[in-house]
PDB file of C-alpha atoms in Angstrom:
ATOM      1  CA  MET A   5       0.000   0.000   0.000  1.00 51.00           C
ATOM      2  CA  PHE A   6       1.227   3.484  -0.782  1.00 56.00           C
ATOM      3  CA  SER A   7       1.478   4.916   2.751  1.00 55.00           C
ATOM      4  CA  ALA A   8       1.480   8.584   3.742  1.00 50.00           C
ATOM      5  CA  PHE A   9       5.093   8.183   4.922  1.00 43.00           C
ATOM      6  CA  ALA A  10       6.131   6.702   1.589  1.00 55.00           C
ATOM      7  CA  ALA A  11       4.289   9.467  -0.248  1.00 52.00           C
ATOM      8  CA  ARG A  12       6.094  12.179   1.746  1.00 50.00           C
ATOM      9  CA  PHE A  13       9.429  10.445   1.087  1.00 45.00           C
ATOM     10  CA  VAL A  14       8.595  10.270  -2.613  1.00 51.00           C
ATOM     11  CA  LEU A  15       7.742  13.959  -2.737  1.00 47.00           C
ATOM     12  CA  ALA A  16      10.777  15.123  -0.763  1.00 44.00           C
ATOM     13  CA  THR A  17      13.166  13.126  -2.919  1.00 45.00           C
ATOM     14  CA  ARG A  18      11.374  13.970  -6.139  1.00 50.00           C
ATOM     15  CA  ALA A  19      11.638  17.694  -5.459  1.00 44.00           C
ATOM     16  CA  LEU A  20      15.414  17.344  -5.746  1.00 36.00           C
ATOM     17  CA  CYS A  21      15.302  15.307  -8.963  1.00 40.00           C
ATOM     18  CA  LEU A  22      12.595  16.736 -11.165  1.00 42.00           C
ATOM     19  CA  GLY A  23      13.561  20.291 -12.058  1.00 37.00           C
ATOM     20  CA  ALA A  24      13.438  19.668 -15.779  1.00 33.00           C
ATOM     21  CA  MET A  25      10.172  17.733 -15.665  1.00 38.00           C
ATOM     22  CA  VAL A  26       8.000  20.467 -14.138  1.00 38.00           C
ATOM     23  CA  VAL A  27       5.359  21.563 -16.588  1.00 36.00           C
ATOM     24  CA  PHE A  28       5.145  25.369 -16.514  1.00 34.00           C
ATOM     25  CA  ALA A  29       2.355  27.371 -18.085  1.00 31.00           C
ATOM     26  CA  ASP A  30       4.679  29.121 -20.543  1.00 31.00           C
ATOM     27  CA  ALA A  31       6.176  25.804 -21.672  1.00 31.00           C
ATOM     28  CA  GLN A  32       2.909  23.965 -22.042  1.00 35.00           C
ATOM     29  CA  VAL A  33       1.810  23.010 -25.531  1.00 36.00           C
ATOM     30  CA  ALA A  34      -1.927  23.059 -26.083  1.00 39.00           C
ATOM     31  CA  VAL A  35      -3.405  19.612 -26.476  1.00 41.00           C
ATOM     32  CA  ALA A  36      -5.742  19.257 -29.424  1.00 40.00           C
ATOM     33  CA  GLU A  37      -8.680  16.947 -28.825  1.00 48.00           C
ATOM     34  CA  GLU A  38      -7.768  14.779 -31.797  1.00 54.00           C
ATOM     35  CA  SER A  39      -4.003  14.709 -31.266  1.00 86.00           C
ATOM     36  CA  PRO A  40      -2.537  11.220 -30.945  1.00 94.00           C
ATOM     37  CA  GLY A  41      -1.207  10.041 -27.603  1.00 96.00           C
ATOM     38  CA  PHE A  42      -2.269  10.219 -23.978  1.00 97.00           C
ATOM     39  CA  HIS A  43      -2.701  13.633 -22.402  1.00 97.00           C
ATOM     40  CA  LEU A  44      -3.470  14.334 -18.757  1.00 97.00           C
ATOM     41  CA  CYS A  45      -4.942  17.660 -17.631  1.00 97.00           C
ATOM     42  CA  ASN A  46      -4.749  18.863 -14.038  1.00 97.00           C
ATOM     43  CA  LYS A  47      -8.033  20.520 -13.011  1.00 96.00           C
ATOM     44  CA  THR A  48      -7.009  20.754  -9.343  1.00 95.00           C
ATOM     45  CA  PRO A  49      -5.732  23.896  -7.554  1.00 95.00           C
ATOM     46  CA  ASP A  50      -2.393  22.169  -6.770  1.00 94.00           C
ATOM     47  CA  VAL A  51       0.480  20.640  -8.660  1.00 97.00           C
ATOM     48  CA  ILE A  52      -0.052  16.917  -9.177  1.00 97.00           C
ATOM     49  CA  ASN A  53       2.536  14.153  -9.543  1.00 97.00           C
ATOM     50  CA  VAL A  54       1.601  11.448 -12.025  1.00 98.00           C
ATOM     51  CA  ALA A  55       2.795   7.897 -12.649  1.00 98.00           C
ATOM     52  CA  LEU A  56       1.648   5.955 -15.711  1.00 98.00           C
ATOM     53  CA  GLY A  57       1.514   2.206 -16.289  1.00 98.00           C
ATOM     54  CA  ARG A  58       0.820   0.284 -19.496  1.00 97.00           C
ATOM     55  CA  TYR A  59       1.553  -2.954 -21.256  1.00 95.00           C
ATOM     56  CA  LYS A  60       4.415  -2.760 -23.759  1.00 92.00           C
ATOM     57  CA  ASP A  61       5.320  -5.897 -25.695  1.00 91.00           C
ATOM     58  CA  GLY A  62       3.397  -8.029 -23.206  1.00 93.00           C
ATOM     59  CA  THR A  63       5.143  -6.619 -20.116  1.00 95.00           C
ATOM     60  CA  PHE A  64       3.657  -4.117 -17.670  1.00 96.00           C
ATOM     61  CA  VAL A  65       5.850  -0.989 -17.535  1.00 97.00           C
ATOM     62  CA  SER A  66       5.388   1.972 -15.187  1.00 98.00           C
ATOM     63  CA  ASN A  67       6.936   5.425 -15.630  1.00 97.00           C
ATOM     64  CA  GLY A  68       6.971   8.590 -13.559  1.00 97.00           C
ATOM     65  CA  TRP A  69       6.924  11.201 -12.410  1.00 96.00           C
ATOM     66  CA  TRP A  70       5.269  13.913 -14.447  1.00 98.00           C
ATOM     67  CA  VAL A  71       4.724  17.075 -12.424  1.00 98.00           C
ATOM     68  CA  ILE A  72       1.735  18.972 -13.796  1.00 98.00           C
ATOM     69  CA  ALA A  73       0.833  22.504 -12.735  1.00 98.00           C
ATOM     70  CA  PRO A  74      -2.783  23.493 -11.995  1.00 97.00           C
ATOM     71  CA  GLU A  75      -4.948  24.030 -15.086  1.00 97.00           C
ATOM     72  CA  GLN A  76      -2.217  22.596 -17.328  1.00 98.00           C
ATOM     73  CA  CYS A  77      -1.962  19.470 -19.455  1.00 97.00           C
ATOM     74  CA  ALA A  78       0.981  17.181 -20.167  1.00 98.00           C
ATOM     75  CA  ASP A  79       1.624  14.705 -22.958  1.00 97.00           C
ATOM     76  CA  LEU A  80       2.392  11.411 -21.220  1.00 98.00           C
ATOM     77  CA  ILE A  81       2.483   9.493 -24.519  1.00 97.00           C
ATOM     78  CA  ASN A  82       3.364  11.420 -27.687  1.00 96.00           C
ATOM     79  CA  ARG A  83       2.288   8.941 -30.365  1.00 95.00           C
ATOM     80  CA  ALA A  84      -0.826   7.000 -31.335  1.00 95.00           C
ATOM     81  CA  LEU A  85      -1.957   4.727 -28.536  1.00 95.00           C
ATOM     82  CA  SER A  86      -1.153   1.050 -28.933  1.00 93.00           C
ATOM     83  CA  ALA A  87      -2.551  -0.118 -25.575  1.00 93.00           C
ATOM     84  CA  ARG A  88      -6.278   0.036 -24.862  1.00 95.00           C
ATOM     85  CA  PHE A  89      -5.823   0.226 -21.098  1.00 97.00           C
ATOM     86  CA  LEU A  90      -3.576   2.702 -19.281  1.00 98.00           C
ATOM     87  CA  TYR A  91      -3.040   2.916 -15.519  1.00 98.00           C
ATOM     88  CA  VAL A  92      -2.717   6.245 -13.695  1.00 98.00           C
ATOM     89  CA  LEU A  93      -1.711   7.177 -10.140  1.00 97.00           C
ATOM     90  CA  ALA A  94      -1.713  10.855  -9.104  1.00 96.00           C
ATOM     91  CA  THR A  95      -0.775  12.530  -5.818  1.00 93.00           C
ATOM     92  CA  ASP A  96      -0.861  16.111  -4.591  1.00 90.00           C
ATOM     93  CA  PRO A  97       2.243  17.961  -3.287  1.00 86.00           C
ATOM     94  CA  PHE A  98       1.566  16.676   0.237  1.00 85.00           C
ATOM     95  CA  GLY A  99       1.558  13.021  -0.785  1.00 82.00           C
ATOM     96  CA  GLN A 100      -2.199  12.596  -0.623  1.00 89.00           C
ATOM     97  CA  VAL A 101      -3.511  10.375  -3.371  1.00 93.00           C
ATOM     98  CA  ILE A 102      -5.734  12.274  -5.811  1.00 93.00           C
ATOM     99  CA  LEU A 103      -6.334   9.488  -8.319  1.00 93.00           C
ATOM    100  CA  ASP A 104      -5.906   5.796  -7.627  1.00 92.00           C
ATOM    101  CA  GLY A 105      -7.659   2.518  -8.201  1.00 95.00           C
ATOM    102  CA  ALA A 106      -7.220  -1.221  -7.802  1.00 95.00           C
ATOM    103  CA  THR A 107      -4.364  -2.046 -10.184  1.00 95.00           C
ATOM    104  CA  PRO A 108      -0.943  -2.390  -8.516  1.00 95.00           C
ATOM    105  CA  ILE A 109       1.804  -0.182  -9.914  1.00 96.00           C
ATOM    106  CA  CYS A 110       5.439  -0.109  -8.822  1.00 97.00           C
ATOM    107  CA  VAL A 111       6.929   3.350  -8.246  1.00 96.00           C
ATOM    108  CA  LYS A 112       9.978   4.926  -6.666  1.00 94.00           C
ATOM    109  CA  PRO A 113      10.760   8.440  -5.422  1.00 91.00           C
ATOM    110  CA  GLU A 114      12.852   9.644  -8.353  1.00 92.00           C
ATOM    111  CA  TYR A 115      12.204   9.373 -12.086  1.00 95.00           C
ATOM    112  CA  PHE A 116      11.629   5.735 -12.975  1.00 97.00           C
ATOM    113  CA  GLU A 117      10.834   3.148 -15.590  1.00 98.00           C
ATOM    114  CA  ILE A 118       9.985  -0.164 -13.952  1.00 98.00           C
ATOM    115  CA  ARG A 119       9.146  -3.432 -15.697  1.00 97.00           C
ATOM    116  CA  GLY A 120       6.559  -5.581 -13.948  1.00 93.00           C
ATOM    117  CA  ASP A 121       3.709  -4.848 -11.553  1.00 90.00           C
ATOM    118  CA  SER A 122       4.173  -7.561  -8.936  1.00 91.00           C
ATOM    119  CA  GLU A 123       6.361  -7.939  -5.872  1.00 95.00           C
ATOM    120  CA  CYS A 124       7.136  -4.214  -5.852  1.00 96.00           C
ATOM    121  CA  LEU A 125       8.392  -4.155  -2.266  1.00 97.00           C
ATOM    122  CA  THR A 126      10.609  -7.229  -2.567  1.00 97.00           C
ATOM    123  CA  ARG A 127      12.192  -5.690  -5.670  1.00 97.00           C
ATOM    124  CA  GLY A 128      12.993  -2.472  -3.790  1.00 97.00           C
ATOM    125  CA  TYR A 129      10.127  -0.301  -5.044  1.00 98.00           C
ATOM    126  CA  LEU A 130       7.051   1.247  -3.474  1.00 96.00           C
ATOM    127  CA  GLN A 131       3.615   0.023  -4.489  1.00 96.00           C
ATOM    128  CA  GLY A 132       0.698   2.244  -5.363  1.00 94.00           C
ATOM    129  CA  ASN A 133      -2.708   1.408  -6.766  1.00 95.00           C
ATOM    130  CA  SER A 134      -3.489   2.921 -10.133  1.00 96.00           C
ATOM    131  CA  ARG A 135      -6.775   3.615 -11.872  1.00 97.00           C
ATOM    132  CA  GLU A 136      -7.450   1.683 -15.058  1.00 97.00           C
ATOM    133  CA  ILE A 137      -8.345   3.994 -17.946  1.00 97.00           C
ATOM    134  CA  ASP A 138     -10.073   2.433 -20.957  1.00 96.00           C
ATOM    135  CA  THR A 139      -9.028   4.393 -24.056  1.00 95.00           C
ATOM    136  CA  GLY A 140     -11.061   2.180 -26.375  1.00 94.00           C
ATOM    137  CA  THR A 141      -9.626   2.129 -29.872  1.00 94.00           C
ATOM    138  CA  ALA A 142      -8.701   5.823 -29.923  1.00 93.00           C
ATOM    139  CA  ASP A 143      -5.333   7.032 -31.226  1.00 95.00           C
ATOM    140  CA  GLY A 144      -5.555   9.971 -28.830  1.00 95.00           C
ATOM    141  CA  PHE A 145      -7.078  10.325 -25.380  1.00 96.00           C
ATOM    142  CA  THR A 146      -7.227  13.193 -22.883  1.00 96.00           C
ATOM    143  CA  LEU A 147      -7.922  12.553 -19.198  1.00 96.00           C
ATOM    144  CA  SER A 148      -8.781  15.447 -16.866  1.00 96.00           C
ATOM    145  CA  VAL A 149      -8.253  14.973 -13.113  1.00 96.00           C
ATOM    146  CA  TYR A 150     -10.307  16.967 -10.585  1.00 93.00           C
ATOM    147  CA  PRO A 151      -9.656  17.636  -6.851  1.00 87.00           C
ATOM    148  CA  ASP A 152     -12.023  14.952  -5.568  1.00 81.00           C
ATOM    149  CA  GLY A 153     -10.454  12.281  -7.769  1.00 77.00           C
ATOM    150  CA  ALA A 154     -13.175  12.531 -10.391  1.00 82.00           C
ATOM    151  CA  VAL A 155     -12.055  12.260 -13.993  1.00 86.00           C
ATOM    152  CA  THR A 156     -13.443  13.159 -17.388  1.00 84.00           C
ATOM    153  CA  ASP A 157     -12.143  11.893 -20.669  1.00 80.00           C
ATOM    154  CA  GLU A 158     -12.147  12.830 -24.326  1.00 74.00           C
ATOM    155  CA  MET A 159     -11.241  10.615 -27.252  1.00 68.00           C
TER     156      MET A 159
END
């Protein structure tokens, strides 16, 4: 389980590592509804930290962290989607989970790419629970995250 202590540790360490990944308003590229890829928009009043999981070549792979400013969007995948299901975990700056679900996802405090979604702790990672997002057969998909964990999507 992704504990509050682990979340605070993740955030404290990540703050030192992610300078180049912060999405600022002046650097944000507008996301067109029909553009290929997976885009996540932050509709909360705080910065959110996002981890993404998906199946690539039959193996579950998780990546993170994207740091997305309030009222901004980030391109998490920049090409046509090849996986129908994506898995998203988002936290606020205080380590509180904003968006989660029932699918295990391995994460670590700094930038990561992790293969596999099982035995996270025994492999030296933290485990969170991500929300499954069904993108259907769309080439492009935009997910908007709200403060209460609600989401809206556009294909």
